[in-house]
PDB file of C-alpha atoms in Angstrom:
ATOM      1  CA  UNK A1140      -4.135  -7.435  14.026  1.00  0.00           C
ATOM      2  CA  UNK A1141      -0.412  -8.041  13.972  1.00  0.00           C
ATOM      3  CA  UNK A1142       0.837  -5.131  16.066  1.00  0.00           C
ATOM      4  CA  UNK A1143       1.849  -3.101  13.008  1.00  0.00           C
ATOM      5  CA  UNK A1144       1.843   0.683  13.048  1.00  0.00           C
ATOM      6  CA  UNK A1145       1.400   2.953  10.049  1.00  0.00           C
ATOM      7  CA  UNK A1146       2.906   6.439  10.230  1.00  0.00           C
ATOM      8  CA  UNK A1147       1.904   8.538   7.216  1.00  0.00           C
ATOM      9  CA  UNK A1148       4.377  11.274   6.310  1.00  0.00           C
ATOM     10  CA  UNK A1149       3.237  14.352   4.412  1.00  0.00           C
ATOM     11  CA  UNK A1150       5.878  16.842   3.334  1.00  0.00           C
ATOM     12  CA  UNK A1151       6.579  19.712   1.013  1.00  0.00           C
ATOM     13  CA  UNK A1152       9.732  18.543  -0.714  1.00  0.00           C
ATOM     14  CA  UNK A1153      10.282  21.712  -2.734  1.00  0.00           C
ATOM     15  CA  UNK A1154      11.888  21.371  -6.169  1.00  0.00           C
ATOM     16  CA  UNK A1155      12.495  17.723  -6.988  1.00  0.00           C
ATOM     17  CA  UNK A1156      15.299  18.007  -9.501  1.00  0.00           C
ATOM     18  CA  UNK A1157      17.561  15.411  -7.881  1.00  0.00           C
ATOM     19  CA  UNK A1158      15.331  13.443  -5.545  1.00  0.00           C
ATOM     20  CA  UNK A1159      17.117  10.384  -4.205  1.00  0.00           C
ATOM     21  CA  UNK A1160      15.244   8.133  -1.834  1.00  0.00           C
ATOM     22  CA  UNK A1161      16.365   4.765  -0.523  1.00  0.00           C
ATOM     23  CA  UNK A1162      13.234   2.991   0.714  1.00  0.00           C
ATOM     24  CA  UNK A1163      13.473  -0.413   2.313  1.00  0.00           C
ATOM     25  CA  UNK A1164      12.882  -2.833  -0.606  1.00  0.00           C
ATOM     26  CA  UNK A1165      11.079  -5.228   1.757  1.00  0.00           C
ATOM     27  CA  UNK A1166       8.474  -2.521   2.430  1.00  0.00           C
ATOM     28  CA  UNK A1167       8.379  -0.274  -0.647  1.00  0.00           C
ATOM     29  CA  UNK A1168       8.671  -1.322  -4.273  1.00  0.00           C
ATOM     30  CA  UNK A1169       9.096   2.224  -5.608  1.00  0.00           C
ATOM     31  CA  UNK A1170       8.827   5.754  -4.236  1.00  0.00           C
ATOM     32  CA  UNK A1171       7.306   8.455  -6.440  1.00  0.00           C
ATOM     33  CA  UNK A1172       5.725  11.860  -6.022  1.00  0.00           C
ATOM     34  CA  UNK A1173       2.555  13.489  -7.318  1.00  0.00           C
ATOM     35  CA  UNK A1174       1.948  17.234  -7.286  1.00  0.00           C
ATOM     36  CA  UNK A1175      -0.996  18.544  -5.289  1.00  0.00           C
ATOM     37  CA  UNK A1176      -2.439  19.965  -8.515  1.00  0.00           C
ATOM     38  CA  UNK A1177      -2.494  16.444 -10.011  1.00  0.00           C
ATOM     39  CA  UNK A1178      -4.347  15.015  -7.016  1.00  0.00           C
ATOM     40  CA  UNK A1179      -6.944  17.799  -7.134  1.00  0.00           C
ATOM     41  CA  UNK A1180      -7.897  17.261 -10.808  1.00  0.00           C
ATOM     42  CA  UNK A1181     -11.199  15.400 -10.971  1.00  0.00           C
ATOM     43  CA  UNK A1182     -10.049  13.269 -13.902  1.00  0.00           C
ATOM     44  CA  UNK A1183      -7.350  11.824 -11.618  1.00  0.00           C
ATOM     45  CA  UNK A1184      -9.759  10.917  -8.803  1.00  0.00           C
ATOM     46  CA  UNK A1185     -11.883   7.821  -8.609  1.00  0.00           C
ATOM     47  CA  UNK A1186     -13.292   5.139  -6.366  1.00  0.00           C
ATOM     48  CA  UNK A1187     -13.002   1.379  -6.303  1.00  0.00           C
ATOM     49  CA  UNK A1188     -16.052  -0.603  -5.220  1.00  0.00           C
ATOM     50  CA  UNK A1189     -15.507  -3.933  -3.502  1.00  0.00           C
ATOM     51  CA  UNK A1190     -18.141  -6.612  -3.077  1.00  0.00           C
ATOM     52  CA  UNK A1191     -18.505  -9.267  -0.459  1.00  0.00           C
ATOM     53  CA  UNK A1192     -20.310 -12.589  -0.713  1.00  0.00           C
ATOM     54  CA  UNK A1193     -23.510 -10.846   0.423  1.00  0.00           C
ATOM     55  CA  UNK A1194     -23.279  -8.074  -2.197  1.00  0.00           C
ATOM     56  CA  UNK A1195     -22.057  -4.538  -1.588  1.00  0.00           C
ATOM     57  CA  UNK A1196     -18.927  -4.355   0.526  1.00  0.00           C
ATOM     58  CA  UNK A1197     -17.167  -0.993   0.645  1.00  0.00           C
ATOM     59  CA  UNK A1198     -15.789   1.832  -1.483  1.00  0.00           C
ATOM     60  CA  UNK A1199     -12.233   3.176  -1.379  1.00  0.00           C
ATOM     61  CA  UNK A1200     -10.609   6.134  -3.126  1.00  0.00           C
ATOM     62  CA  UNK A1201      -8.105   5.713  -5.934  1.00  0.00           C
ATOM     63  CA  UNK A1202      -5.892   8.300  -7.668  1.00  0.00           C
ATOM     64  CA  UNK A1203      -5.179   7.715 -11.339  1.00  0.00           C
ATOM     65  CA  UNK A1204      -3.036   8.915 -14.259  1.00  0.00           C
ATOM     66  CA  UNK A1205       0.265   9.186 -12.392  1.00  0.00           C
ATOM     67  CA  UNK A1206       3.265   6.910 -12.793  1.00  0.00           C
ATOM     68  CA  UNK A1207       1.290   4.350 -10.754  1.00  0.00           C
ATOM     69  CA  UNK A1208      -2.266   4.008  -9.480  1.00  0.00           C
ATOM     70  CA  UNK A1209      -2.515   5.153  -5.839  1.00  0.00           C
ATOM     71  CA  UNK A1210      -4.908   2.868  -3.979  1.00  0.00           C
ATOM     72  CA  UNK A1211      -5.443   1.090  -0.677  1.00  0.00           C
ATOM     73  CA  UNK A1212      -4.236   2.631   2.563  1.00  0.00           C
ATOM     74  CA  UNK A1213      -2.076   5.148   0.686  1.00  0.00           C
ATOM     75  CA  UNK A1214      -5.139   6.481  -1.163  1.00  0.00           C
ATOM     76  CA  UNK A1215      -7.167   6.656   2.058  1.00  0.00           C
ATOM     77  CA  UNK A1216      -4.426   8.669   3.771  1.00  0.00           C
ATOM     78  CA  UNK A1217      -4.087  10.892   0.680  1.00  0.00           C
ATOM     79  CA  UNK A1218      -7.828  11.549   0.570  1.00  0.00           C
ATOM     80  CA  UNK A1219      -7.969  12.430   4.280  1.00  0.00           C
ATOM     81  CA  UNK A1220      -4.961  14.728   3.856  1.00  0.00           C
ATOM     82  CA  UNK A1221      -6.570  16.525   0.892  1.00  0.00           C
ATOM     83  CA  UNK A1222      -9.758  17.034   2.908  1.00  0.00           C
ATOM     84  CA  UNK A1223      -7.665  18.775   5.586  1.00  0.00           C
ATOM     85  CA  UNK A1224      -5.346  20.757   3.279  1.00  0.00           C
ATOM     86  CA  UNK A1225      -7.886  22.005   0.738  1.00  0.00           C
ATOM     87  CA  UNK A1226     -11.386  21.489   2.188  1.00  0.00           C
ATOM     88  CA  UNK A1227     -13.145  23.553  -0.472  1.00  0.00           C
ATOM     89  CA  UNK A1228     -11.335  22.006  -3.421  1.00  0.00           C
ATOM     90  CA  UNK A1229     -11.482  18.308  -2.700  1.00  0.00           C
TER      91      UNK A1229
END
């Protein structure tokens, strides 16, 4: 609606012993990582159901039990990526 573009980045960062990221504080509050194994555990996967004034609205994925809950557009992109990377496991 406002001419904004979203460019999801998926990467294998290798060992993360000294990860230093400098995200734009106007766009990102905090950057963190989650291992693929964490995202594939069923106990870390869920869905959020939203309602509208007329009742049922829509359902979106959510990933739990990490340093932060992954939800919204980030969770949608993560779910689509998992479906492509590990189609039999997710």
